[in-house]
Coordinates of C-alpha atoms in Angstrom, one line a residue:
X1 CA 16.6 4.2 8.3
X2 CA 13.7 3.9 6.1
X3 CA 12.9 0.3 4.7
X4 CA 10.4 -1.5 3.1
X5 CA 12.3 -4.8 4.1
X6 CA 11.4 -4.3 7.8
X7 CA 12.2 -8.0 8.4
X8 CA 15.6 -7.5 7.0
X9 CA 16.4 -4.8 8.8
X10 CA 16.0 -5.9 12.1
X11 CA 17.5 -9.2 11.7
X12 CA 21.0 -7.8 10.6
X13 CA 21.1 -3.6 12.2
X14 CA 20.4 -5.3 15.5
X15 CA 21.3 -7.4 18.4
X16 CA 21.5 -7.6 22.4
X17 CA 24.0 -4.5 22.3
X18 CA 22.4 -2.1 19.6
X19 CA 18.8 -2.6 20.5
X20 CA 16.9 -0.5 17.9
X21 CA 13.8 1.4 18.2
X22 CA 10.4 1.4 15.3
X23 CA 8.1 4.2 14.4
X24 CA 5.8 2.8 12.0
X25 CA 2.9 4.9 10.3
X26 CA 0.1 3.2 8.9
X27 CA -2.8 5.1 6.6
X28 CA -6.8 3.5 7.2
X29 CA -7.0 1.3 4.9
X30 CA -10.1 2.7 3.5
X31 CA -9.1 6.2 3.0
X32 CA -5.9 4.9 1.3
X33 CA -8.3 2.4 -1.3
X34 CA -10.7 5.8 -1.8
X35 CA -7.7 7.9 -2.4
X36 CA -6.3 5.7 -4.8
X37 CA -9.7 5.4 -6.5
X38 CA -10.2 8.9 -7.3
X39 CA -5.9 9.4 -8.1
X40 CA -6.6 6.4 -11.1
X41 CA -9.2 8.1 -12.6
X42 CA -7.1 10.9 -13.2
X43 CA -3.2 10.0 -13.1
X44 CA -2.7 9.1 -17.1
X45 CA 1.2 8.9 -16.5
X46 CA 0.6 5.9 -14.1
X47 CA 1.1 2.4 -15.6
X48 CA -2.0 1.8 -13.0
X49 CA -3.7 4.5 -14.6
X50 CA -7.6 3.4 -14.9
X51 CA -9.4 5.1 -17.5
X52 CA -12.6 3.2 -16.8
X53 CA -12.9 3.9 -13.5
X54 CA -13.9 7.9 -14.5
X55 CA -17.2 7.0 -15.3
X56 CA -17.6 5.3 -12.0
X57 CA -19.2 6.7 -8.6
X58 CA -17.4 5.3 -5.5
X59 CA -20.3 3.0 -4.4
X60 CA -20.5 1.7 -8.0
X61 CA -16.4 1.0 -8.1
X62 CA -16.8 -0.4 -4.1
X63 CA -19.3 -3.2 -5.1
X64 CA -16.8 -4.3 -7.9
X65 CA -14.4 -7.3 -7.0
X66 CA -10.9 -5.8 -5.6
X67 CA -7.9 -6.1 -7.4
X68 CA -5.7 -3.6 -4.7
X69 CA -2.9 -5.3 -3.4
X70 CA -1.0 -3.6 -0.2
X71 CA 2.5 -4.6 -0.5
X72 CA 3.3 -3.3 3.6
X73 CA 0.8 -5.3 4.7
X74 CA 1.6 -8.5 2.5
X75 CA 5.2 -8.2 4.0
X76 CA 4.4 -7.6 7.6
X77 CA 2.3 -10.8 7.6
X78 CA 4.8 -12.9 5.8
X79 CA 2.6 -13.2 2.4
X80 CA 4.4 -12.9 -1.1
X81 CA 3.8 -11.6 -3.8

């Protein structure tokens, strides 16, 4: 099964009889904030798409306040949205 209502899942797939088993793959934070960085600049089909940010070097774009938001992470700690 793949969810992104881990919560959910667990609380109604299993119970003392069917006890289940998680694999969970998490990318470094950083790499996944550059990545999505230099994807904006680019990715003019995105509703995200950043126009702004191709005149931008990394550093300059890292010293501007962060708007990312990571959904898996917001949901694993119990955070909405």
């Amino acid at each position: 099964i793949f969810t992104m209502e881990p919560q959910v899942a667990g609380e109604h797939l299993y119970d003392e009889f069917n006890r289940g088993r998680i694999l969970a793959l998490f990318r470094h934070p950083i790499d996944r904030v550059v990545s999505k960085f230099y994807y904006l600049q680019t990715a003019t089909w995105e509703k995200t798409y950043r126009p702004e940010w191709a005149e931008l070097t990394i550093l300059e774009w890292a010293q501007k306040p962060s708007e990312d938001e990571n959904f898996m992470v917001r949901k694993l700690v119990g955070k909405s949205f």
